[in-house]
mmCIF file of C-alpha atoms in Angstrom:
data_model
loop_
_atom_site.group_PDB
_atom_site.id
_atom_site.type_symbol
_atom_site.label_atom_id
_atom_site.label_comp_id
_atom_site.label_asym_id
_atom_site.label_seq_id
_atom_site.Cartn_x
_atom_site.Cartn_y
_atom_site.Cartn_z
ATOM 1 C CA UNK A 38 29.543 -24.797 -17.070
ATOM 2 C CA UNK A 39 31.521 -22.667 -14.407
ATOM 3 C CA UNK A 40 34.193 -20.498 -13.920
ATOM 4 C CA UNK A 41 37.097 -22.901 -14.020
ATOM 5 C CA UNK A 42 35.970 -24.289 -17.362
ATOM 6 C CA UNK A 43 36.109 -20.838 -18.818
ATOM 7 C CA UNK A 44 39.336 -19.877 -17.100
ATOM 8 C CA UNK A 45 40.886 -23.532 -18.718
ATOM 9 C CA UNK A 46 39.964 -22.539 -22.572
ATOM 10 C CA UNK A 47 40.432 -18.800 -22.037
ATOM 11 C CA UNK A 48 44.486 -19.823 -21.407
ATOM 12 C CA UNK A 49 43.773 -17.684 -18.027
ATOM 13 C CA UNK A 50 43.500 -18.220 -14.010
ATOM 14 C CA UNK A 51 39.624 -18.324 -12.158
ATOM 15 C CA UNK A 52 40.405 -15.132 -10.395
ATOM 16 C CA UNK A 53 41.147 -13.104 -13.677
ATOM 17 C CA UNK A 54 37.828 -14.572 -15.052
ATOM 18 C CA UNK A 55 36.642 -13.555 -11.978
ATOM 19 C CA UNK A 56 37.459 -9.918 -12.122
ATOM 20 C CA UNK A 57 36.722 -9.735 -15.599
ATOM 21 C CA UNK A 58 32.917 -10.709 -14.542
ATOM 22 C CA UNK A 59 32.876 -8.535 -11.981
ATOM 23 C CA UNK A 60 34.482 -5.326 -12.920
ATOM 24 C CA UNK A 61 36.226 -5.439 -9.270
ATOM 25 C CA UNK A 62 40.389 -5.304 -10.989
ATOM 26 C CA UNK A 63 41.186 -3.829 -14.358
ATOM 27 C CA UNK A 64 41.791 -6.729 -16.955
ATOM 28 C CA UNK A 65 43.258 -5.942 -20.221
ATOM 29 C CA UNK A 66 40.909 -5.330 -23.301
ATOM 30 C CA UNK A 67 42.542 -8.386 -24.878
ATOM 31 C CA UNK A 68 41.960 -10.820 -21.817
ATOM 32 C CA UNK A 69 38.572 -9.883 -21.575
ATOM 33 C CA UNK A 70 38.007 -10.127 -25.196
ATOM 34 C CA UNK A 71 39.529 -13.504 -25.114
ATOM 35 C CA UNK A 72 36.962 -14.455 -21.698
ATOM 36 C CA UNK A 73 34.171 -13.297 -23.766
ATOM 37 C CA UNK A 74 34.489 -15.298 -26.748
ATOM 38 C CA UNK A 75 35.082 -18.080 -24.806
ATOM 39 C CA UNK A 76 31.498 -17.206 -22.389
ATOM 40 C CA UNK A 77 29.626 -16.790 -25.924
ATOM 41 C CA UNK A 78 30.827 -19.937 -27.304
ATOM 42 C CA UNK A 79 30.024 -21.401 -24.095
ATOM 43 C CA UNK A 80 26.727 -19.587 -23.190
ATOM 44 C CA UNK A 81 27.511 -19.322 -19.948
ATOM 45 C CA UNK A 82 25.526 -17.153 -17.403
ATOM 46 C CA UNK A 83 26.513 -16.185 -13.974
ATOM 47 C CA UNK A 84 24.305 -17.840 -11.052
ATOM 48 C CA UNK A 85 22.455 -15.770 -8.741
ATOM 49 C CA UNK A 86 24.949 -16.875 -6.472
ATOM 50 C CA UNK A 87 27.680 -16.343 -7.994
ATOM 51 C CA UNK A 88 26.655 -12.303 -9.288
ATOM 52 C CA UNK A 89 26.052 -11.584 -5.155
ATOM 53 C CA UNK A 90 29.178 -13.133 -4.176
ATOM 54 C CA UNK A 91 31.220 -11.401 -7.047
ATOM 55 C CA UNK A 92 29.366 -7.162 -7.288
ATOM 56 C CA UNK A 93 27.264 -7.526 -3.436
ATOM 57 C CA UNK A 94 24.075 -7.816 -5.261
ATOM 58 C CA UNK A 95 21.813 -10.605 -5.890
ATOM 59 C CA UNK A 96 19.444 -8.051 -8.481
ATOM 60 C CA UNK A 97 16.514 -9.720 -6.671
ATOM 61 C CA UNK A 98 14.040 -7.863 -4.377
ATOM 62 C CA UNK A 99 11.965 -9.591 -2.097
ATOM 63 C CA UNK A 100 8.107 -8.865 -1.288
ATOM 64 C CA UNK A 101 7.008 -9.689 2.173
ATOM 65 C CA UNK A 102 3.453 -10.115 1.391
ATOM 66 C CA UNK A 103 1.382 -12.254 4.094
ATOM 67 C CA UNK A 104 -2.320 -13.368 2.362
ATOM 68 C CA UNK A 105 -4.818 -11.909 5.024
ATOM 69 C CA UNK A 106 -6.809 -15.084 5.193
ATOM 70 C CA UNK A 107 -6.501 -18.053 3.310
ATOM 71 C CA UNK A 108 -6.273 -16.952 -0.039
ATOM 72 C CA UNK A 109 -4.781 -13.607 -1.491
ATOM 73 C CA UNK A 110 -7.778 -11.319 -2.467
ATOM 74 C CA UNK A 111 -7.846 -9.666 -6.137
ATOM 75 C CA UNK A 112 -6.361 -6.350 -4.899
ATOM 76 C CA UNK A 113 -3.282 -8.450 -3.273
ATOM 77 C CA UNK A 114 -2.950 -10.030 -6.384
ATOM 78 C CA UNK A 115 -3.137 -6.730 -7.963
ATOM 79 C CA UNK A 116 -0.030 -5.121 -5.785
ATOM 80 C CA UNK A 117 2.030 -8.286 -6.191
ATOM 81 C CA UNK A 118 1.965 -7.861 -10.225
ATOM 82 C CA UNK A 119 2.625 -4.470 -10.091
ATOM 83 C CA UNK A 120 5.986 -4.776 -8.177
ATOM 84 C CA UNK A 121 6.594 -7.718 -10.262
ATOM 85 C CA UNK A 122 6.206 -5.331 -13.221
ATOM 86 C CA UNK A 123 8.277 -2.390 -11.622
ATOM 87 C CA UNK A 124 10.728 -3.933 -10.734
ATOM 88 C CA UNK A 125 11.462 -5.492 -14.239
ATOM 89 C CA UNK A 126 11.918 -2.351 -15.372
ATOM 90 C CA UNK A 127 14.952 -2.004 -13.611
ATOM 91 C CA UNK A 128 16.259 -5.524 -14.143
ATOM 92 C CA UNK A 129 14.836 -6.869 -10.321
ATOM 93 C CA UNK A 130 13.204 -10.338 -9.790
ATOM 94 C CA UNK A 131 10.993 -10.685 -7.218
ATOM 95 C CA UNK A 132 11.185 -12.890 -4.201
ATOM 96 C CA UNK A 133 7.740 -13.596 -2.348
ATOM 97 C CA UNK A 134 7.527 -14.263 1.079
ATOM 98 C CA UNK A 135 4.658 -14.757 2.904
ATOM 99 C CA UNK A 136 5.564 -13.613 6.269
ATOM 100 C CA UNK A 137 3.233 -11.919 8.674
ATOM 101 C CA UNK A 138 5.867 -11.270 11.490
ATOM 102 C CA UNK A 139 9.886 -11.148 12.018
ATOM 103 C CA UNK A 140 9.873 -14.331 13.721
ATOM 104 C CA UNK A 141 8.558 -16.669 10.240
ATOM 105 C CA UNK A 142 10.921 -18.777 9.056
ATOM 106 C CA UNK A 143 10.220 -17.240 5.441
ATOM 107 C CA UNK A 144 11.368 -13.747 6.425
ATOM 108 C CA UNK A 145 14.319 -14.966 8.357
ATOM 109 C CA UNK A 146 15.747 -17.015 5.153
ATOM 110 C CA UNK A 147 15.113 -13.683 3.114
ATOM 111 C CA UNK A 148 17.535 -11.689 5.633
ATOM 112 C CA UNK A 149 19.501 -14.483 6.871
ATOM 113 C CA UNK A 150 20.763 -15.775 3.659
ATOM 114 C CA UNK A 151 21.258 -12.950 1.796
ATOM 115 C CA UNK A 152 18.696 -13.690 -0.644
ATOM 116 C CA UNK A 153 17.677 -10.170 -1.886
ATOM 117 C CA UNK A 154 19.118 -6.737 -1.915
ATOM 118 C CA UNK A 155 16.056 -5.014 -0.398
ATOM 119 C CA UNK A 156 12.430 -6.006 0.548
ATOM 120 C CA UNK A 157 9.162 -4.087 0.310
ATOM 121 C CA UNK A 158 6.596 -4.794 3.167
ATOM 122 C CA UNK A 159 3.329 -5.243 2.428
ATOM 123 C CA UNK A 160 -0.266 -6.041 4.921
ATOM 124 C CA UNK A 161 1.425 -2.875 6.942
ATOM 125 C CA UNK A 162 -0.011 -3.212 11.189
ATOM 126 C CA UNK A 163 0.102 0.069 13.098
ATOM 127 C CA UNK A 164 2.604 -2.113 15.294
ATOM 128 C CA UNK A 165 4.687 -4.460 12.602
ATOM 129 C CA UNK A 166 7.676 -5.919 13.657
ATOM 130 C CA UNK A 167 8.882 -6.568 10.718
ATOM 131 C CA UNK A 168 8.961 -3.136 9.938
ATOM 132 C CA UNK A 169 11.155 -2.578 12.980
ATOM 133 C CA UNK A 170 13.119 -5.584 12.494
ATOM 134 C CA UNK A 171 14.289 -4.107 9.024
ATOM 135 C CA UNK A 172 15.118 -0.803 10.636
ATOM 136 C CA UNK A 173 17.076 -2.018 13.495
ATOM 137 C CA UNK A 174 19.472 -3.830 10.437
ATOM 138 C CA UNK A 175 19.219 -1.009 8.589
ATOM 139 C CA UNK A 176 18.185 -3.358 6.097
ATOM 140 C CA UNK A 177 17.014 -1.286 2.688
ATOM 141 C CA UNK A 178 13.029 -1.443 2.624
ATOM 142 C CA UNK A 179 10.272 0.058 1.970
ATOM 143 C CA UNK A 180 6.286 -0.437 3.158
ATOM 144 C CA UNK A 181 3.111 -0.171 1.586
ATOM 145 C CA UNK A 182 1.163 1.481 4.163
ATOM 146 C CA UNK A 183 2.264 3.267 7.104
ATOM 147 C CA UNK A 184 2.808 2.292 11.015
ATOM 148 C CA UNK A 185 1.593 4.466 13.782
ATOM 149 C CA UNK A 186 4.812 6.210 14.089
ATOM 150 C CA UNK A 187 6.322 6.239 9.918
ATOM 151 C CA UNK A 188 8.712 8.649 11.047
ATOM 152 C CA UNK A 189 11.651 8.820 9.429
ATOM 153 C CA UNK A 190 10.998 5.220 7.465
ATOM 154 C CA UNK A 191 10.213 4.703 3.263
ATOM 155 C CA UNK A 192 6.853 3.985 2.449
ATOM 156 C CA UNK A 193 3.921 4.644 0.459
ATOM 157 C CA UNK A 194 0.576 4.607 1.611
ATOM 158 C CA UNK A 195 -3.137 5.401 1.034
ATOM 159 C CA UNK A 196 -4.661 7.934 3.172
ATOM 160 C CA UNK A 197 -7.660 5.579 4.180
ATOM 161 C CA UNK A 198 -8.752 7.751 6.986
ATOM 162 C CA UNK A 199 -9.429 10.721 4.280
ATOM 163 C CA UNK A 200 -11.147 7.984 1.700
ATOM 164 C CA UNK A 201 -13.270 7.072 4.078
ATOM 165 C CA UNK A 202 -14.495 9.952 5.520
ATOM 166 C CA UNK A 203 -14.900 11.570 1.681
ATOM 167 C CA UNK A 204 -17.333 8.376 1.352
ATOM 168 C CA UNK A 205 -18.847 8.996 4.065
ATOM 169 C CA UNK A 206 -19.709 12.897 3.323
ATOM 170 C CA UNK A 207 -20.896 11.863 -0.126
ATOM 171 C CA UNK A 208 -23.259 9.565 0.637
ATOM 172 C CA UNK A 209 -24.316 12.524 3.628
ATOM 173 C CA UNK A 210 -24.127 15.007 0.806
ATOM 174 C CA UNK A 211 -26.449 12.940 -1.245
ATOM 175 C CA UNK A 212 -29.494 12.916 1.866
ATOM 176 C CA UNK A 213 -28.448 9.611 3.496
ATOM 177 C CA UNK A 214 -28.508 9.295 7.020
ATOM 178 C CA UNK A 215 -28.417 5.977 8.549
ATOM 179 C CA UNK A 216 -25.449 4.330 7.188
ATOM 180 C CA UNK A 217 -23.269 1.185 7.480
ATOM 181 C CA UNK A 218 -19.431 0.622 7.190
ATOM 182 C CA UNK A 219 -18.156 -2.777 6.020
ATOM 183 C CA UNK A 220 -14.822 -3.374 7.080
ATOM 184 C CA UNK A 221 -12.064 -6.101 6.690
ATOM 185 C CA UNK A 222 -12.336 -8.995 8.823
ATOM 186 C CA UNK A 223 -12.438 -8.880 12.283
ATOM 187 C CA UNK A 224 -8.990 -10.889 13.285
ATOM 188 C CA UNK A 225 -7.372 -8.624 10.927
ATOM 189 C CA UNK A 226 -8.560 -5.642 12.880
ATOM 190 C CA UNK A 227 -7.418 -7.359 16.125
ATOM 191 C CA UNK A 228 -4.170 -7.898 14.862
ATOM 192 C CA UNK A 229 -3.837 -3.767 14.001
ATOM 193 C CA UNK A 230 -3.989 -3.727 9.929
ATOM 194 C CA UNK A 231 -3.707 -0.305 9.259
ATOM 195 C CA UNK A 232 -6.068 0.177 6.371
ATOM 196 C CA UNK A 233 -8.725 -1.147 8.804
ATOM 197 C CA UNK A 234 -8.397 1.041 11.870
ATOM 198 C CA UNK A 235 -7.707 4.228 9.817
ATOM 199 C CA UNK A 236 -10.389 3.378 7.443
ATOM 200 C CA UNK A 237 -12.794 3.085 10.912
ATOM 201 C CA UNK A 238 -11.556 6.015 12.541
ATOM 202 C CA UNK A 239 -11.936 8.221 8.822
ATOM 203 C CA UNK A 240 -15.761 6.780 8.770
ATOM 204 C CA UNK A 241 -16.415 7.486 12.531
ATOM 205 C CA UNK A 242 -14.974 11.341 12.883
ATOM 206 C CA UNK A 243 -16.575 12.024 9.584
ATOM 207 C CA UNK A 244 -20.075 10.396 10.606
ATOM 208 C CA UNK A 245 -20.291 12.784 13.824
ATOM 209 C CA UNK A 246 -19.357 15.488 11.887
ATOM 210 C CA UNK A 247 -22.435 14.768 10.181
ATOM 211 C CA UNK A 248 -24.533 13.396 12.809
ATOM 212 C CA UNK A 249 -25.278 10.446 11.004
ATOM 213 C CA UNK A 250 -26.794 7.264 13.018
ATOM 214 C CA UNK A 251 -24.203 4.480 11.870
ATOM 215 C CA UNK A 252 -23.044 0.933 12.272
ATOM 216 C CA UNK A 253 -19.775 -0.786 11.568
ATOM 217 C CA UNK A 254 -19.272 -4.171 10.959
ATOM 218 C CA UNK A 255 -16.530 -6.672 10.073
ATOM 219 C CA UNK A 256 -16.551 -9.124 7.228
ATOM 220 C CA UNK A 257 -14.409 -11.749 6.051
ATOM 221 C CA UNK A 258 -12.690 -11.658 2.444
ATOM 222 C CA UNK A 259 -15.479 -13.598 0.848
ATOM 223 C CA UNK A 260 -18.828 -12.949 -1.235
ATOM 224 C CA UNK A 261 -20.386 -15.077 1.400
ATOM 225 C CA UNK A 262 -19.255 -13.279 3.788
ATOM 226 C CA UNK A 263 -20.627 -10.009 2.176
ATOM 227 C CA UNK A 264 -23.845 -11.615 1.854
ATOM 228 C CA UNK A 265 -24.320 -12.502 5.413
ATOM 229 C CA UNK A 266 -23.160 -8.857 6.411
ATOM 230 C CA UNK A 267 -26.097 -7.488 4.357
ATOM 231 C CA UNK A 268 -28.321 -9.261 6.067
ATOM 232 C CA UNK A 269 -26.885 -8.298 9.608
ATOM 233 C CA UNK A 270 -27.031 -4.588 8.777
ATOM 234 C CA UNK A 271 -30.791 -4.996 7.308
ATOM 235 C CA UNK A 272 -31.891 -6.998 10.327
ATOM 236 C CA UNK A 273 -29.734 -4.394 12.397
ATOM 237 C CA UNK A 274 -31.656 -1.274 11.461
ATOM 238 C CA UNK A 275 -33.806 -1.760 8.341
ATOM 239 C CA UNK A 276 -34.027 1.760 7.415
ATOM 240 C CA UNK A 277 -30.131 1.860 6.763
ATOM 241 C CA UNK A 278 -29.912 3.310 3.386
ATOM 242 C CA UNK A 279 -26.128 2.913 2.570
ATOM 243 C CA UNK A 280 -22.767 1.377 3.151
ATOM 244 C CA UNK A 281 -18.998 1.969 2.944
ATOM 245 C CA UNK A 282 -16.561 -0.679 2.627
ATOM 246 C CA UNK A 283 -13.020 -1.249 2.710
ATOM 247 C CA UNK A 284 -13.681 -4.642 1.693
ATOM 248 C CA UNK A 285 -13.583 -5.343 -2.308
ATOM 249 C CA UNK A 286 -13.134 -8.974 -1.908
ATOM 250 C CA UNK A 287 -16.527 -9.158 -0.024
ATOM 251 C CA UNK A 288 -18.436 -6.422 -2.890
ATOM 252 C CA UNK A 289 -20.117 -9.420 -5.063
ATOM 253 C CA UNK A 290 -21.722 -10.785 -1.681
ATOM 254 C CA UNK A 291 -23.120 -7.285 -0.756
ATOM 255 C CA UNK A 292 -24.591 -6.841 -3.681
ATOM 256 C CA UNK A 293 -26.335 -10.368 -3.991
ATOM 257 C CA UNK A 294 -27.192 -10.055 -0.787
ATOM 258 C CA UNK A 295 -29.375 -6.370 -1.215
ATOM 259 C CA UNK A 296 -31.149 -7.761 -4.598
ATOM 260 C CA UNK A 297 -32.179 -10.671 -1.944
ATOM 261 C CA UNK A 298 -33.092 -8.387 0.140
ATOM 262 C CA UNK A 299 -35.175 -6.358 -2.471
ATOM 263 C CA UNK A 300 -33.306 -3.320 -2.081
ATOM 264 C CA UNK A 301 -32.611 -1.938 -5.292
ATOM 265 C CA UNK A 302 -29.067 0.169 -6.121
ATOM 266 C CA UNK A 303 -28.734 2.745 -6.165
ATOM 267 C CA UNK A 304 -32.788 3.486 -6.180
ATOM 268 C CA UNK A 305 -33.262 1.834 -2.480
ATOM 269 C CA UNK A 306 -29.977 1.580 -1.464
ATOM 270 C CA UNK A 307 -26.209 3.187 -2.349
ATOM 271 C CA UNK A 308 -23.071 1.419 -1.832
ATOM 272 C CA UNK A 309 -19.677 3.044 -2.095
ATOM 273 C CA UNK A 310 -16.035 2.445 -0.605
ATOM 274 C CA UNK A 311 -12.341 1.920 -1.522
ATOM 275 C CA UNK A 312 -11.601 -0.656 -3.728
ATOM 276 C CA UNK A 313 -9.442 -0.916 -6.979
ATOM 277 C CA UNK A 314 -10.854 0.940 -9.841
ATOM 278 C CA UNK A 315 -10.907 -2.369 -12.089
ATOM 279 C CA UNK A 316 -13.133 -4.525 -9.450
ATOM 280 C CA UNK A 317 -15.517 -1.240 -8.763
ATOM 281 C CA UNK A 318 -15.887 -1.713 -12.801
ATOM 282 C CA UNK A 319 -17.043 -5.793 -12.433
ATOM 283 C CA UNK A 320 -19.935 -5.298 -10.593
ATOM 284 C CA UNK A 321 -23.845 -4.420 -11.690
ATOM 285 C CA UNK A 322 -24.201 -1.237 -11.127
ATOM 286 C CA UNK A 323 -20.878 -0.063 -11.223
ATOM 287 C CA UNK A 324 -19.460 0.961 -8.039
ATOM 288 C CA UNK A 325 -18.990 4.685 -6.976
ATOM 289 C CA UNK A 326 -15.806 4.261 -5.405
ATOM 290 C CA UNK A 327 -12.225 5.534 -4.580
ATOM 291 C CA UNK A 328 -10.099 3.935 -6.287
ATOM 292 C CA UNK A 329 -7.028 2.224 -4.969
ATOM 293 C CA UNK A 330 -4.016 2.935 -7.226
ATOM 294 C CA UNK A 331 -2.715 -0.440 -6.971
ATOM 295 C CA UNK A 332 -0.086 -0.281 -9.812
ATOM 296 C CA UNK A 333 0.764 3.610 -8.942
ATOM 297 C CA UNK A 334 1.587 2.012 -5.156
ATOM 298 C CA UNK A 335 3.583 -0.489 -6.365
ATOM 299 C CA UNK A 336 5.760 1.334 -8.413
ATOM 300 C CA UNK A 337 6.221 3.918 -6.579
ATOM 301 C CA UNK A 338 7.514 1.886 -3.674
ATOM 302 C CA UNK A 339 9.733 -0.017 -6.244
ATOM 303 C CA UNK A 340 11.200 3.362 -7.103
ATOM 304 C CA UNK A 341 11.843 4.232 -3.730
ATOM 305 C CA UNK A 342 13.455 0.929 -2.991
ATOM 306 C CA UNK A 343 15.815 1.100 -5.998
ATOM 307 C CA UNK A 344 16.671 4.878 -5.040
ATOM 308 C CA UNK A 345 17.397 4.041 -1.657
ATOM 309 C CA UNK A 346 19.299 0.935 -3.315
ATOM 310 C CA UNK A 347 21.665 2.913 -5.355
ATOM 311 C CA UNK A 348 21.764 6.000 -3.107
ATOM 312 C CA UNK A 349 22.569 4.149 0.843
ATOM 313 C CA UNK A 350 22.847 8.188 2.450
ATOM 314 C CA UNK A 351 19.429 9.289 1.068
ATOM 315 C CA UNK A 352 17.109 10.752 3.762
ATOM 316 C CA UNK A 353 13.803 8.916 3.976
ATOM 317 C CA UNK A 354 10.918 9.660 1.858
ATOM 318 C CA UNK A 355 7.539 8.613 1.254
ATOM 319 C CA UNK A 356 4.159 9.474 -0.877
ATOM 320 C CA UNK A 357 0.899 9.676 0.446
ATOM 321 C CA UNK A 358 -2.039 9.369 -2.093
ATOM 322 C CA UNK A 359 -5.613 10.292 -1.578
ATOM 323 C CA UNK A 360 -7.304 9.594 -4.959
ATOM 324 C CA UNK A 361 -10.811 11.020 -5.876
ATOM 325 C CA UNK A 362 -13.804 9.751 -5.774
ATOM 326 C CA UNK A 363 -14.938 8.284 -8.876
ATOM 327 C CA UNK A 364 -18.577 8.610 -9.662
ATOM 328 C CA UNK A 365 -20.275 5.515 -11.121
ATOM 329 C CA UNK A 366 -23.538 4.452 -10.468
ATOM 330 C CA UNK A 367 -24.394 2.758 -7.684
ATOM 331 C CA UNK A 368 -25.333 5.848 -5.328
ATOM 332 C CA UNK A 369 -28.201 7.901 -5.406
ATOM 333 C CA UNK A 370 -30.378 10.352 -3.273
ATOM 334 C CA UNK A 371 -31.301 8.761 0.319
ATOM 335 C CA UNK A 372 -34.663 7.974 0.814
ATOM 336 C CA UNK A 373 -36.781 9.563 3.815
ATOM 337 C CA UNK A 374 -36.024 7.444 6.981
#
C-alpha cells in the first residue's frame, strides 16, 4: 500500500497526502480527516524511507560499535542494550555498525546514505578517526569515551585513570605491595583504546605514589586468557599479592587460574578492578570492584544525542563519571612479602 493508493480513495492528489503526512503545508481539517480514515481502513504506515524523505528524519540512530576481538564481551553487550533501551524511550531505533575506522564500508553506508539522524561512537582510541570524520561533517554524534583532545566534542566517559589509581591505593591501603595490573589485550593497546592507556597510566602514577613494586600485563578477552596471565604474573614474581584489571571478560580465567595456583581470595591473594557491577556479582568471591555504569553511560549519551538532535546551536557538553568503589569480598589485608 502507498501513497498513490491512498491519494486514489481519499478523492485527493499524492502531494496533498503528502503534506498531510508530513505536516510541511496546511491541509484542511476535513481533507485530513478524509486521508485518515482512508490510512486506518488501509493500515498503512509510512516507510523509513519515506518519513526521512517527507520531515528530514529517519527516527533511527546508529551505534558505531566495533567488537574488540572476535566476539563482543558482556560489558559491550551491556552498552549496546542500554542505548537500545534509551533510545526507545524517545521513539529511536538503533542501527549497529561495526566499524572500527572512517574508511569501513559499514560506517560509510551509515553517513553516505542517510541512514540515521545521529550516531554514537563507541571502542573510543585517543586518535579515532571516526570521531574526526563526524566532526569535520558536523555530523550530530556523540562518544562513549573520550579522545586525547575531547575539546569542544559530546561525549561521556569513565574516568579510568582515577578508577584505577583508587584500586590501586586500596589494595596499598590494605598492606599490599607487590601488585599486578591486568589490562585489555595487547593489539588493542597498540591501536590507542582509551580505557587501556588511561587505565595504565591511572595504575602507574598511583603505584609510585606508593612505591609499590608492580607489573602490567596484557590479556586477551577470554577466561583462557585470564588463566594463562595468572600464571605469568605468579611465575613473574611469586610473592605478588594482588591484581587490578580492566579486563572483566578475562575475570573467570583469573580466578580459576589462582585456585590452581593455590592462592586463596581474598586470604592469599586480592583481586580488584573496573568491571560492570553485575559481572563483579557472578564470580566466587564477589569482586571488590568499580563499577562501570554501563546503562547510566548509555543513556546519558542517548540524551545528549537527542538534545543535540533537537537543539543543532547547543554548545558541546559532556559527563564524566568516576563511580566508587564497591566493597565485596575478594580483597583482604596483604600478606608479609
Amino acid at each position: 500500500m502507498n501513497i498513490g493508493e491512498i491519494a486514489r480513495r481519499a478523492g485527493v492528489s499524492r502531494s496533498t497526502v503528502s503534506y498531510a503526512l508530513s505536516g510541511k503545508r496546511p491541509v484542511s481539517d476535513d481533507t485530513r480527516r478524509k486521508i485518515q480514515e482512508v490510512i486506518d481502513e488501509l493500515g498503512y504506515r509510512p516507510n523509513a524511507s519515506a518519513r526521512a524523505l517527507a520531515n528530514g528524519r529517519t527516527s533511527t540512530i546508529g551505534l558505531v560499535f566495533p567488537p574488540a576481538g572476535n566476539h563482543y564481551t558482556g560489558m559491550q553487550l551491556d552498552f549496546i542494550g542500554s542505548v537500545v533501551e534509551a533510545a526507545a524511550a524517545y521513539d529511536y531505533d538503533v542501527l549497529l555498525s561495526p566499524s572500527g575506522v572512517d574508511s569501513d564500508r559499514s560506517f560509510q553506508r551509515l553517513l553516505g546514505e542517510r541512514r540515521v539522524d545521529g550516531a554514537i561512537l563507541m571502542e573510543i582510541r585517543l586518535e579515532d578517526d571516526r570521531a574526526d570524520h563526524l566532526a569535520e561533517l558536523d555530523f550530530p554524534s556523540v562518544a562513549i569515551g573520550r579522545t586525547a583532545h575531547p575539546e569542544g566534542s559530546w561525549w561521556v566517559g569513565l574516568d579510568h585513570t582515577a578508577l584505577t589509581a583508587a584500586c590501586v591505593h586500596h589494595l596499598a591501603d590494605l598492606g599490599h605491595r607487590r601488585i599486578a595490573f591486568v589490562n585489555r589485550p595487547e593489539q588493542l593497546l597498540r591501536a590507542g583504546y582509551e580505557s587501556a592507556h588511561r587505565g595504565l597510566d591511572g595504575f602507574t602514577k598511583a603505584a609510585a605514589e606508593r612505591g609499590l613494586t608492580v607489573r602490567t600485563y596484557c590479556c586477551g578477552d577470554d577466561a583462557a586468557s585470564g588463566q594463562t596471565c595468572v600464571e605469568r604474573i605468579l611465575h613473574d614474581d611469586p610473592a605478588t599479592t594482588a591484581l587490578v584489571t580492566l579486563n572483566e571478560a578475562a575475570l573467570g580465567g583469573l580466578y580459576r587460574g589462582l585456585a590452581r595456583a593455590g592462592r586463596h581470595v581474598p586470604r592469599d591473594f586480592s583481586v580488584t578492578g573496573v568491571v560492570a557491577g553485575r559481572w563483579a556479582e557472578t564470580v566466587t568471591p564477589q569482586l571488590t570492584a568499580a563499577d562501570v555504569p554501563a546503562e547510566e553511560m548509555g543513556r546519558l549519551a542517548v540524551d545528549l544525542l537527542v538534545e543535540r538532535l533537537d537543539r543543532p546551536d547547543a554548545p558541546p557538553r559532556h559527563h564524566l563519571l568516576t563511580p566508587p568503589i564497591s566493597l565485596r569480598a575478594s580483597t583482604g589485608p596483604g600478606t608479609a612479602s
